[in-house]
Structure formats: structure tokens, C-alpha cells
């Protein structure tokens, strides 16, 4: 394997974190909607927690994208 192939493979592996990010965020939102359906009075608390959780999940996806771009163009 040459160096370019290794860089492409490493970038693809780093992007897998982005796919896991999408799955995690989907599960987070579905469970929040389920919780709101079961207990409508807890809407504000669940919404706030979901927004904070989505922000943290999105941050890991952005870091994965940044790492893959750094591998491709800098490394």
C-alpha cells in the first residue's frame, strides 16, 4: 500500500464516527419524543436535555470531519 491509499483509508475510518454520530442523534431524538409522549409535563426539562445532548453529539461529528480533512490534506 502506498501512502496515499493509507491516508484515504484513515480518513474513511475517521468518517465512520460521523455515521455513528447520526445514529446516536436519531436515537436521542426518538427517546426524547417518546419521553414527552409518556410525560407531557416534563417537556421543558426533556427538551433542554435533548438540545444539550444534540450539541455534544454534533461536536463529535464535527471533530470526526475535521480529523478526516486533516488526514487528507495536511498529513
mmCIF file with all atom_site columns, C-alpha atoms in Angstrom:
data_model
loop_
_atom_site.group_PDB
_atom_site.id
_atom_site.type_symbol
_atom_site.label_atom_id
_atom_site.label_alt_id
_atom_site.label_comp_id
_atom_site.label_asym_id
_atom_site.label_entity_id
_atom_site.label_seq_id
_atom_site.pdbx_PDB_ins_code
_atom_site.Cartn_x
_atom_site.Cartn_y
_atom_site.Cartn_z
_atom_site.occupancy
_atom_site.B_iso_or_equiv
_atom_site.pdbx_formal_charge
_atom_site.auth_seq_id
_atom_site.auth_comp_id
_atom_site.auth_asym_id
_atom_site.auth_atom_id
_atom_site.pdbx_PDB_model_num
ATOM 1  C CA . UNK A 1 1  ? 0.000   0.000  0.000  1.00 0.00 ? 1  UNK A CA 1
ATOM 2  C CA . UNK A 1 2  ? 1.280   3.411  -0.840 1.00 0.00 ? 2  UNK A CA 1
ATOM 3  C CA . UNK A 1 3  ? 0.993   6.479  1.395  1.00 0.00 ? 3  UNK A CA 1
ATOM 4  C CA . UNK A 1 4  ? -1.998  7.931  -0.476 1.00 0.00 ? 4  UNK A CA 1
ATOM 5  C CA . UNK A 1 5  ? -4.025  4.747  -0.004 1.00 0.00 ? 5  UNK A CA 1
ATOM 6  C CA . UNK A 1 6  ? -3.249  4.695  3.703  1.00 0.00 ? 6  UNK A CA 1
ATOM 7  C CA . UNK A 1 7  ? -4.362  8.335  4.013  1.00 0.00 ? 7  UNK A CA 1
ATOM 8  C CA . UNK A 1 8  ? -7.642  7.578  2.240  1.00 0.00 ? 8  UNK A CA 1
ATOM 9  C CA . UNK A 1 9  ? -8.269  4.564  4.472  1.00 0.00 ? 9  UNK A CA 1
ATOM 10 C CA . UNK A 1 10 ? -7.538  6.564  7.626  1.00 0.00 ? 10 UNK A CA 1
ATOM 11 C CA . UNK A 1 11 ? -9.895  9.334  6.519  1.00 0.00 ? 11 UNK A CA 1
ATOM 12 C CA . UNK A 1 12 ? -12.643 6.799  5.837  1.00 0.00 ? 12 UNK A CA 1
ATOM 13 C CA . UNK A 1 13 ? -12.205 5.291  9.291  1.00 0.00 ? 13 UNK A CA 1
ATOM 14 C CA . UNK A 1 14 ? -12.380 8.763  10.850 1.00 0.00 ? 14 UNK A CA 1
ATOM 15 C CA . UNK A 1 15 ? -15.618 9.477  8.994  1.00 0.00 ? 15 UNK A CA 1
ATOM 16 C CA . UNK A 1 16 ? -17.195 6.343  10.489 1.00 0.00 ? 16 UNK A CA 1
ATOM 17 C CA . UNK A 1 17 ? -17.516 8.379  13.678 1.00 0.00 ? 17 UNK A CA 1
ATOM 18 C CA . UNK A 1 18 ? -19.807 10.696 11.711 1.00 0.00 ? 18 UNK A CA 1
ATOM 19 C CA . UNK A 1 19 ? -22.063 7.777  10.810 1.00 0.00 ? 19 UNK A CA 1
ATOM 20 C CA . UNK A 1 20 ? -22.208 6.726  14.443 1.00 0.00 ? 20 UNK A CA 1
ATOM 21 C CA . UNK A 1 21 ? -22.960 10.351 15.264 1.00 0.00 ? 21 UNK A CA 1
ATOM 22 C CA . UNK A 1 22 ? -26.065 10.314 13.052 1.00 0.00 ? 22 UNK A CA 1
ATOM 23 C CA . UNK A 1 23 ? -27.324 7.090  14.609 1.00 0.00 ? 23 UNK A CA 1
ATOM 24 C CA . UNK A 1 24 ? -26.775 8.406  18.119 1.00 0.00 ? 24 UNK A CA 1
ATOM 25 C CA . UNK A 1 25 ? -28.562 11.663 17.435 1.00 0.00 ? 25 UNK A CA 1
ATOM 26 C CA . UNK A 1 26 ? -31.511 9.844  15.908 1.00 0.00 ? 26 UNK A CA 1
ATOM 27 C CA . UNK A 1 27 ? -31.802 7.621  18.956 1.00 0.00 ? 27 UNK A CA 1
ATOM 28 C CA . UNK A 1 28 ? -31.537 10.638 21.255 1.00 0.00 ? 28 UNK A CA 1
ATOM 29 C CA . UNK A 1 29 ? -34.352 12.474 19.497 1.00 0.00 ? 29 UNK A CA 1
ATOM 30 C CA . UNK A 1 30 ? -36.598 9.416  19.296 1.00 0.00 ? 30 UNK A CA 1
ATOM 31 C CA . UNK A 1 31 ? -36.221 8.674  23.000 1.00 0.00 ? 31 UNK A CA 1
ATOM 32 C CA . UNK A 1 32 ? -36.918 12.311 23.866 1.00 0.00 ? 32 UNK A CA 1
ATOM 33 C CA . UNK A 1 33 ? -40.126 12.304 21.821 1.00 0.00 ? 33 UNK A CA 1
ATOM 34 C CA . UNK A 1 34 ? -41.073 9.021  23.483 1.00 0.00 ? 34 UNK A CA 1
ATOM 35 C CA . UNK A 1 35 ? -40.460 10.553 26.907 1.00 0.00 ? 35 UNK A CA 1
ATOM 36 C CA . UNK A 1 36 ? -42.544 13.612 26.061 1.00 0.00 ? 36 UNK A CA 1
ATOM 37 C CA . UNK A 1 37 ? -45.367 11.364 24.853 1.00 0.00 ? 37 UNK A CA 1
ATOM 38 C CA . UNK A 1 38 ? -45.296 9.456  28.141 1.00 0.00 ? 38 UNK A CA 1
ATOM 39 C CA . UNK A 1 39 ? -44.983 12.515 30.388 1.00 0.00 ? 39 UNK A CA 1
ATOM 40 C CA . UNK A 1 40 ? -46.035 15.783 28.711 1.00 0.00 ? 40 UNK A CA 1
ATOM 41 C CA . UNK A 1 41 ? -45.396 17.803 31.889 1.00 0.00 ? 41 UNK A CA 1
ATOM 42 C CA . UNK A 1 42 ? -41.666 17.125 31.606 1.00 0.00 ? 42 UNK A CA 1
ATOM 43 C CA . UNK A 1 43 ? -41.499 18.750 28.155 1.00 0.00 ? 43 UNK A CA 1
ATOM 44 C CA . UNK A 1 44 ? -39.239 21.650 29.139 1.00 0.00 ? 44 UNK A CA 1
ATOM 45 C CA . UNK A 1 45 ? -36.715 19.522 31.012 1.00 0.00 ? 45 UNK A CA 1
ATOM 46 C CA . UNK A 1 46 ? -36.570 16.879 28.299 1.00 0.00 ? 46 UNK A CA 1
ATOM 47 C CA . UNK A 1 47 ? -36.227 19.482 25.543 1.00 0.00 ? 47 UNK A CA 1
ATOM 48 C CA . UNK A 1 48 ? -33.362 21.232 27.304 1.00 0.00 ? 48 UNK A CA 1
ATOM 49 C CA . UNK A 1 49 ? -31.544 17.978 27.937 1.00 0.00 ? 49 UNK A CA 1
ATOM 50 C CA . UNK A 1 50 ? -32.085 16.894 24.320 1.00 0.00 ? 50 UNK A CA 1
ATOM 51 C CA . UNK A 1 51 ? -30.690 20.147 22.931 1.00 0.00 ? 51 UNK A CA 1
ATOM 52 C CA . UNK A 1 52 ? -27.584 19.843 25.100 1.00 0.00 ? 52 UNK A CA 1
ATOM 53 C CA . UNK A 1 53 ? -27.176 16.205 24.096 1.00 0.00 ? 53 UNK A CA 1
ATOM 54 C CA . UNK A 1 54 ? -27.561 17.044 20.394 1.00 0.00 ? 54 UNK A CA 1
ATOM 55 C CA . UNK A 1 55 ? -24.918 19.744 20.715 1.00 0.00 ? 55 UNK A CA 1
ATOM 56 C CA . UNK A 1 56 ? -22.469 17.278 22.246 1.00 0.00 ? 56 UNK A CA 1
ATOM 57 C CA . UNK A 1 57 ? -23.235 14.615 19.653 1.00 0.00 ? 57 UNK A CA 1
ATOM 58 C CA . UNK A 1 58 ? -22.819 17.090 16.787 1.00 0.00 ? 58 UNK A CA 1
ATOM 59 C CA . UNK A 1 59 ? -19.491 18.202 18.226 1.00 0.00 ? 59 UNK A CA 1
ATOM 60 C CA . UNK A 1 60 ? -18.099 14.684 17.925 1.00 0.00 ? 60 UNK A CA 1
ATOM 61 C CA . UNK A 1 61 ? -19.278 14.555 14.316 1.00 0.00 ? 61 UNK A CA 1
ATOM 62 C CA . UNK A 1 62 ? -17.581 17.850 13.524 1.00 0.00 ? 62 UNK A CA 1
ATOM 63 C CA . UNK A 1 63 ? -14.381 16.623 15.165 1.00 0.00 ? 63 UNK A CA 1
ATOM 64 C CA . UNK A 1 64 ? -14.512 13.461 13.052 1.00 0.00 ? 64 UNK A CA 1
ATOM 65 C CA . UNK A 1 65 ? -14.897 15.551 9.898  1.00 0.00 ? 65 UNK A CA 1
ATOM 66 C CA . UNK A 1 66 ? -12.037 17.807 10.971 1.00 0.00 ? 66 UNK A CA 1
ATOM 67 C CA . UNK A 1 67 ? -9.764  14.838 11.657 1.00 0.00 ? 67 UNK A CA 1
ATOM 68 C CA . UNK A 1 68 ? -10.547 13.258 8.297  1.00 0.00 ? 68 UNK A CA 1
ATOM 69 C CA . UNK A 1 69 ? -9.858  16.536 6.469  1.00 0.00 ? 69 UNK A CA 1
ATOM 70 C CA . UNK A 1 70 ? -6.601  16.971 8.355  1.00 0.00 ? 70 UNK A CA 1
ATOM 71 C CA . UNK A 1 71 ? -5.571  13.439 7.431  1.00 0.00 ? 71 UNK A CA 1
ATOM 72 C CA . UNK A 1 72 ? -6.342  14.026 3.773  1.00 0.00 ? 72 UNK A CA 1
ATOM 73 C CA . UNK A 1 73 ? -4.890  17.473 3.228  1.00 0.00 ? 73 UNK A CA 1
ATOM 74 C CA . UNK A 1 74 ? -2.241  18.005 5.917  1.00 0.00 ? 74 UNK A CA 1
ATOM 75 C CA . UNK A 1 75 ? -0.924  14.545 6.742  1.00 0.00 ? 75 UNK A CA 1
#
